[in-house]
Tab-separated table of C-alpha atoms in Angstrom:
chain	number	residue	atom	x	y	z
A	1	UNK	CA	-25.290	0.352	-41.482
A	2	UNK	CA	-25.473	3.299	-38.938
A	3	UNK	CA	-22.566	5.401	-38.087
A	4	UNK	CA	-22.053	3.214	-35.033
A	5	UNK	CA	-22.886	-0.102	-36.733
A	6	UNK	CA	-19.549	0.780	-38.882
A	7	UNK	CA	-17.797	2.388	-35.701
A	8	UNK	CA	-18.196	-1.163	-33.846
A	9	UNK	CA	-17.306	-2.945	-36.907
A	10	UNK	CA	-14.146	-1.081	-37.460
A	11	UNK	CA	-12.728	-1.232	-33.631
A	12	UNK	CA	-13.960	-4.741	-33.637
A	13	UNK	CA	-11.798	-5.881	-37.441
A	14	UNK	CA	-8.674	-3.760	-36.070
A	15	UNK	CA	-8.825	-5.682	-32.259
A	16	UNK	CA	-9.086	-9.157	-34.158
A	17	UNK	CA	-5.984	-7.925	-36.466
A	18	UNK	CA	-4.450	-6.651	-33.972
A	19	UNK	CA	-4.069	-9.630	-31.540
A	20	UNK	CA	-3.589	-11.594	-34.731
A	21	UNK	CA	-0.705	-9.906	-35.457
A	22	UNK	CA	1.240	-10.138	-32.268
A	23	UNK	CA	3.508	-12.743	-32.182
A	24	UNK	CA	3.982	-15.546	-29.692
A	25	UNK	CA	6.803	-14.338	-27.288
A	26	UNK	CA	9.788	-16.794	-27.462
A	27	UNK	CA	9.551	-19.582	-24.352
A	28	UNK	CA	12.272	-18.694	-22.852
A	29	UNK	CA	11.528	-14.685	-22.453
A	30	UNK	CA	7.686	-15.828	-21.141
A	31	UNK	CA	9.708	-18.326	-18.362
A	32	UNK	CA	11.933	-15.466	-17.380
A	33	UNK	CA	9.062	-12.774	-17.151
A	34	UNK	CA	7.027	-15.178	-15.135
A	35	UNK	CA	10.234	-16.141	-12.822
A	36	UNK	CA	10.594	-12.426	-11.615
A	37	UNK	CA	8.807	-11.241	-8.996
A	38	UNK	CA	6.666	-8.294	-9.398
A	39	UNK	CA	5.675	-5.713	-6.498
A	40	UNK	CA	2.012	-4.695	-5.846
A	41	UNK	CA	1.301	-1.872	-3.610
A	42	UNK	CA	-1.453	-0.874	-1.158
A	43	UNK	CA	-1.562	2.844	-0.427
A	44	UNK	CA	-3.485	3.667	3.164
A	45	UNK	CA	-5.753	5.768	4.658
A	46	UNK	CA	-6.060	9.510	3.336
A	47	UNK	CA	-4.473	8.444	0.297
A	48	UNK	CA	-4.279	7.125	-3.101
A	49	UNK	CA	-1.926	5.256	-5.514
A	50	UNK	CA	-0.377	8.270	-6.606
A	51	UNK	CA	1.424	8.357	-2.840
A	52	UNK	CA	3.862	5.611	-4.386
A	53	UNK	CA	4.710	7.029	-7.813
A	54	UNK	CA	8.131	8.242	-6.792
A	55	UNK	CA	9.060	4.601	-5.503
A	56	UNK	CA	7.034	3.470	-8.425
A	57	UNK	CA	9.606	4.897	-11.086
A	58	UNK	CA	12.431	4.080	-8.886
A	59	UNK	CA	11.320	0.302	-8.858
A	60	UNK	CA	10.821	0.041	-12.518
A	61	UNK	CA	13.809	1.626	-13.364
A	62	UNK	CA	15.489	-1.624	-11.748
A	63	UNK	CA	12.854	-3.310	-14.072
A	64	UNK	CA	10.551	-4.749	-11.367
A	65	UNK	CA	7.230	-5.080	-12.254
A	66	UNK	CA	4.640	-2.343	-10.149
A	67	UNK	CA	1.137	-2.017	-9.476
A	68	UNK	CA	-0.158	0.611	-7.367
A	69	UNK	CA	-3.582	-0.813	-6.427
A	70	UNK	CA	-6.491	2.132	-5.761
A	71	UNK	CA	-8.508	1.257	-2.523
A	72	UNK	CA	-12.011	1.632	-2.280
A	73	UNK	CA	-11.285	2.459	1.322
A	74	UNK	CA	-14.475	1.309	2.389
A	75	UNK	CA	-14.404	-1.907	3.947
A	76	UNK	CA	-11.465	-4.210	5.201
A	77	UNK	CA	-13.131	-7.110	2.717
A	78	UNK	CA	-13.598	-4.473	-0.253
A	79	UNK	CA	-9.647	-3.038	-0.227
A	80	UNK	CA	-8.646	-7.408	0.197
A	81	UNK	CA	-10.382	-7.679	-2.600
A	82	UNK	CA	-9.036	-5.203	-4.769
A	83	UNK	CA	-5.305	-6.181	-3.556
A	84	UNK	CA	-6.280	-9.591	-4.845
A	85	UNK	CA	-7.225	-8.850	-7.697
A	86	UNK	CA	-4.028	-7.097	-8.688
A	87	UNK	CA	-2.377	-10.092	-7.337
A	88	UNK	CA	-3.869	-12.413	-9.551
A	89	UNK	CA	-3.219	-10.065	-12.628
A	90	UNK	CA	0.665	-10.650	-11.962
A	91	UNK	CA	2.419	-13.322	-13.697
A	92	UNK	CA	4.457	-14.732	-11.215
A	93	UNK	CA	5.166	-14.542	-7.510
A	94	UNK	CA	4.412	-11.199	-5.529
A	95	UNK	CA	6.124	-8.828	-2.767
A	96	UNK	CA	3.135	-7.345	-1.050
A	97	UNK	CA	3.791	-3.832	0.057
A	98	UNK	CA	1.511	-1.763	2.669
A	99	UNK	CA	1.610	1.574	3.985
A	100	UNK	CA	-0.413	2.547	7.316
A	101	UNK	CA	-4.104	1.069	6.990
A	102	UNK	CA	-2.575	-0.936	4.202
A	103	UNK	CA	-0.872	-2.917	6.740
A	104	UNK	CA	-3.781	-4.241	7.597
A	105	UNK	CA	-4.751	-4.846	3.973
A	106	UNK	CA	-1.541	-6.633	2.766
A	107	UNK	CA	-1.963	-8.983	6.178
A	108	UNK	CA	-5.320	-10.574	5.006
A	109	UNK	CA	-4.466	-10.842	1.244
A	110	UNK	CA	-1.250	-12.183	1.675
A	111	UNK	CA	-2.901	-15.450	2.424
A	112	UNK	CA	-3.004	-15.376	-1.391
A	113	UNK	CA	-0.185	-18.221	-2.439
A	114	UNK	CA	1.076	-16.379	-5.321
A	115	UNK	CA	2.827	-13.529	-2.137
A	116	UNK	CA	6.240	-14.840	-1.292
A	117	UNK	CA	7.073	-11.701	1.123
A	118	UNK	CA	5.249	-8.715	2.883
A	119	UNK	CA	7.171	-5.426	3.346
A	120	UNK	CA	5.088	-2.965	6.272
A	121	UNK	CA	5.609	0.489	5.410
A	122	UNK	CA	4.434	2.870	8.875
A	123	UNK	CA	1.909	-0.277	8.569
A	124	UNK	CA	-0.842	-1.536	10.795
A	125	UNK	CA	0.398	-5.427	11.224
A	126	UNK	CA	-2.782	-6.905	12.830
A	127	UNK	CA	-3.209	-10.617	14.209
A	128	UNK	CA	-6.246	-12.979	13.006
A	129	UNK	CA	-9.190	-12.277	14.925
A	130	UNK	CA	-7.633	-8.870	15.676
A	131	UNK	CA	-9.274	-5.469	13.766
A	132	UNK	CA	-7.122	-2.114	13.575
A	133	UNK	CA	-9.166	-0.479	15.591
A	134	UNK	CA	-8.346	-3.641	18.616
A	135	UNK	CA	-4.359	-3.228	17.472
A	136	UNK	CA	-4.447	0.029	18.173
A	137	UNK	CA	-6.237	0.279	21.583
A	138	UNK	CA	-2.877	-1.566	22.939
A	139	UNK	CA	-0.315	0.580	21.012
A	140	UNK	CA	0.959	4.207	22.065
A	141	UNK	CA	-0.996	6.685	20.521
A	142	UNK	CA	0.223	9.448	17.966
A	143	UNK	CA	-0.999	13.328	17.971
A	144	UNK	CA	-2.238	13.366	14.180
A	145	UNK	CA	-5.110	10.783	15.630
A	146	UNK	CA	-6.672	13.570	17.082
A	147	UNK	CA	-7.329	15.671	13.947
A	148	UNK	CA	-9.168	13.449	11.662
A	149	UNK	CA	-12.956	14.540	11.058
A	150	UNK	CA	-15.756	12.297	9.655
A	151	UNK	CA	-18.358	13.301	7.087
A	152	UNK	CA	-22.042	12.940	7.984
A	153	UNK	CA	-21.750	9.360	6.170
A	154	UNK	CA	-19.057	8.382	8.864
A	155	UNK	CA	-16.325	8.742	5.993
A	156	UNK	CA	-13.057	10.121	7.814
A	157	UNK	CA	-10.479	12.515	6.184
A	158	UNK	CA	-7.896	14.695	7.272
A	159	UNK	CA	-7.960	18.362	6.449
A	160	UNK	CA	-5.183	19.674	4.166
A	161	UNK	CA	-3.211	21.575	7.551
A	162	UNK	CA	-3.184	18.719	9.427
A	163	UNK	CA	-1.881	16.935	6.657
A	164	UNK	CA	0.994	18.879	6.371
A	165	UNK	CA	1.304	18.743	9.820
A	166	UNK	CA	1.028	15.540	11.087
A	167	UNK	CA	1.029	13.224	7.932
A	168	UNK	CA	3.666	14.881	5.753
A	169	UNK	CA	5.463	17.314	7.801
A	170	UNK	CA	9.116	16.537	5.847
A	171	UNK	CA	7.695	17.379	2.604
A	172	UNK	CA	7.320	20.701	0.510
A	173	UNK	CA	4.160	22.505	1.138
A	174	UNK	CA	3.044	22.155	-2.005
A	175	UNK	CA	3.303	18.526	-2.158
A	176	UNK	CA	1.288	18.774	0.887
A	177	UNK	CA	-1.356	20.237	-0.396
A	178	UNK	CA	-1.987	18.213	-3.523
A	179	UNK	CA	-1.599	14.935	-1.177
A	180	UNK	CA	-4.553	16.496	0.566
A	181	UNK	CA	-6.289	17.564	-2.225
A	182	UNK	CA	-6.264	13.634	-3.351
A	183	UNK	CA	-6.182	11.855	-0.608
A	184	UNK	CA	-8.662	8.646	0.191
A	185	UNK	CA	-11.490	9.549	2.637
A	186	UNK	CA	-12.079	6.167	4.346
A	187	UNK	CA	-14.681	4.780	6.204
A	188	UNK	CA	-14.701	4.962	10.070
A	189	UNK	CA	-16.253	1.592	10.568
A	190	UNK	CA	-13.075	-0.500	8.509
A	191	UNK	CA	-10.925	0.073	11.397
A	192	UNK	CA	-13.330	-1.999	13.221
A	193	UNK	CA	-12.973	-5.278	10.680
A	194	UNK	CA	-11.620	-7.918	12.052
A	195	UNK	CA	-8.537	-10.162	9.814
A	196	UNK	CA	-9.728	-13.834	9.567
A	197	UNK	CA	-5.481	-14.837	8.861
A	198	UNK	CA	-2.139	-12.920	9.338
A	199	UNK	CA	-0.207	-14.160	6.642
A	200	UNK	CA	3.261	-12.494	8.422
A	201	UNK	CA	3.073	-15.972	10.299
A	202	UNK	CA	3.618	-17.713	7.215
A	203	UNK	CA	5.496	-15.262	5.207
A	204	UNK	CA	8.476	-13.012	5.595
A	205	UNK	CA	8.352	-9.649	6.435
A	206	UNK	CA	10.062	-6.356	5.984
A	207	UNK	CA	8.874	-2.998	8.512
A	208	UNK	CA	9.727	0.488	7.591
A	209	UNK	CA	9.806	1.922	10.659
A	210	UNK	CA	8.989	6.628	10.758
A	211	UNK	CA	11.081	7.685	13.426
A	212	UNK	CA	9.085	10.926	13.355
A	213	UNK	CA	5.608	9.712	12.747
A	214	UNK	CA	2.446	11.890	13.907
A	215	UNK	CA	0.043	9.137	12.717
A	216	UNK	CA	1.210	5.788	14.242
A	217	UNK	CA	3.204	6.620	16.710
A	218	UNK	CA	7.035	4.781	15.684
A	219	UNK	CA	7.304	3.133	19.616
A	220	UNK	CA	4.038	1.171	18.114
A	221	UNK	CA	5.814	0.378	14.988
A	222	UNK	CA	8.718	-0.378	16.626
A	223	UNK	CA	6.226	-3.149	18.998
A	224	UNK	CA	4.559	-4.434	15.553
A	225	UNK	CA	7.578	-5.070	13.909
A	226	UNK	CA	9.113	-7.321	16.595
A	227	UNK	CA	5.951	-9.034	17.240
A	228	UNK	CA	5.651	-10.047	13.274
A	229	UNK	CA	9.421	-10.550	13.648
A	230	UNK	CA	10.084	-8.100	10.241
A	231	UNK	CA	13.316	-7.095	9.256
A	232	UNK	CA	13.703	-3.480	10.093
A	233	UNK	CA	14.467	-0.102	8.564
A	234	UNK	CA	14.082	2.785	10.577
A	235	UNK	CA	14.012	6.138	8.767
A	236	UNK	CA	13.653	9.939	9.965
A	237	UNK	CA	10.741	10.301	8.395
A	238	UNK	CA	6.850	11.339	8.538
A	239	UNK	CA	4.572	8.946	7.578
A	240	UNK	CA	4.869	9.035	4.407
A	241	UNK	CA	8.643	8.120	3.777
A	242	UNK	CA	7.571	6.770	0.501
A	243	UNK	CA	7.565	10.633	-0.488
A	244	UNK	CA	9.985	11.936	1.899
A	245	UNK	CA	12.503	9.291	1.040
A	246	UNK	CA	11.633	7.356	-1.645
A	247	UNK	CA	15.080	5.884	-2.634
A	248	UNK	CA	15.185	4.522	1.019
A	249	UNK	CA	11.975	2.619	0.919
A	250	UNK	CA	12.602	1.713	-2.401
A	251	UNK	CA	16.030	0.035	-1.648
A	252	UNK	CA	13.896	-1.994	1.607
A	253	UNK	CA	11.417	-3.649	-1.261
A	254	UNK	CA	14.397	-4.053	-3.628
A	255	UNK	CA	15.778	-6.196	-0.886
A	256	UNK	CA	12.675	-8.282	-0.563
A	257	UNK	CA	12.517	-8.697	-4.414
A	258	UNK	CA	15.557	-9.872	-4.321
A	259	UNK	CA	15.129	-12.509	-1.651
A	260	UNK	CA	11.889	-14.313	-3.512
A	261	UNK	CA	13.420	-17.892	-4.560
C-alpha cells in the first residue's frame, strides 16, 4: 500500500470511529434545537458575509443559530439558490435577513416554507414580476448610484473612496477600506431579473430603514417598507448599519426571532 493508499485508509477508519462514537443526542435536546428558529443572512451588492460578523456574534451570543450565506452575485436565480440552500441546512424554521440587493434575494427565497419572517435591512423589497432594476426606476434616487463602475465583463464594483463615501461614510476609515478591499463585484445584468413570487405577501416583515443612506435613497425605503407593510426601524445610519450599529439591527432580528410561533 502507497503512502496515500494508507493516508485514505487512516482518515477513512478515524471518520467511521468517529461518527461511531458520537452519541445519539437525548430527544428532548434534538426537539428543542429544532423548535428554535435560526437566522440566515444575505449580504448585498459590493459585499460579502463578513459585512454581518459583528451582528453575527451579537446574535449568537443570545444563542440564535447564524449563517451568513456568500453570494455568487451573479444572477438573481444563482444568489436564490445559494440562500436556499442554507435554508434547507437549518433545522427548523428560518428568519430571512437581507441587506440592499439582498432584499431582492430574501423576497424570492422566502417562498421556501421552512421562512416564518423576512427582516429588510436598506433592502430592495421587489414585487413578482417586478426586477430591481424596474423597483428602482419608480423610487428616488441616491448619489452613491452614480459612482459604481463596471469591468469589461459588465461586473460592477465600487471603488474603495466611494465606498467610504457613499456606502460606509459612519464608519472608521480603516474599516472602509478593508470593506472595499472585500467587497462582492456583482453583475450588472441581475438587477434586471425579474422575482417570479414576493413572499412579504405571505410572510411578515421587518425594514431597517438608513436615515442617511447614499445608496438607496431612505425616502425609497421609507415607500418599500409601507408598501410590504414591514415593521419599521429607522436608524442614522449609512448603508451599512449592520457595521455602523450593529447592536441596533441586531435587536430588530432578535425581535423577529422572537415572534416565530
Amino acid at each position: 500500500m502507497n503512502h496515500h493508499s494508507t493516508l485514505a485508509a487512516i482518515l477513512l477508519s478515524t471518520g467511521l470511529l468517529g461518527a461511531a462514537a458520537v452519541p445519539a443526542a437525548p430527544a428532548a435536546t434534538a426537539a428543542t434545537a429544532d423548535a428554535a428558529p435560526s437566522v440566515v443572512i444575505v449580504h448585498g451588492a459590493f459585499a460579502d458575509g463578513s459585512d454581518w460578523a459583528k451582528v453575527v456574534g451579537l446574535l449568537q451570543d443570545k444563542g440564535v443559530r447564524v449563517t451568513a450565506v456568500q453570494n455568487p452575485l451573479d444572477s438573481l436565480a444563482g444568489d436564490v439558490a445559494a440562500a436556499t440552500r442554507a435554508i434547507d441546512n437549518q433545522p427548523g424554521k428560518v428568519v430571512l435577513v437581507g441587506h440592499s440587493w439582498g432584499g431582492a434575494v430574501i423576497t424570492e427565497a422566502g417562498k421556501d416554507d421552512k421562512v416564518a419572517s423576512l427582516v429588510y435591512v436598506a433592502a430592495f423589497a421587489p414585487d413578482a414580476g417586478q426586477s430591481v432594476e424596474a423597483l428602482s426606476k419608480d423610487l428616488p434616487k441616491a448619489p452613491g448610484i452614480d459612482h459604481i463602475v463596471a469591468d469589461a465583463n459588465g461586473w460592477l464594483s465600487l471603488p474603495p473612496a466611494d465606498v467610504a463615501k457613499y456606502f460606509a461614510q459612519d464608519v472608521p476609515a480603516r474599516q472602509a477600506r478593508v470593506m472595499a478591499a472585500t467587497q462582492g463585484p456583482i453583475k450588472g445584468a441581475a438587477f434586471a431579473d425579474t422575482l417570479s413570487v414576493a413572499s412579504w405577501r405571505q410572510k411578515p416583515s421587518w425594514f431597517v430603514v438608513s436615515q442617511n443612506d447614499r445608496m438607496i435613497n431612505p425616502q425609497a425605503q421609507r415607500i418599500m417598507a409601507r408598501t410590504i407593510g414591514a415593521k419599521v426601524t429607522e436608524l442614522p445610519t449609512s448603508h451599512v448599519p449592520q457595521q455602523s450599529r450593529p447592536a441596533d439591527v441586531a435587536k430588530v432580528i432578535l425581535d423577529a426571532v422572537a415572534s416565530v410561533k
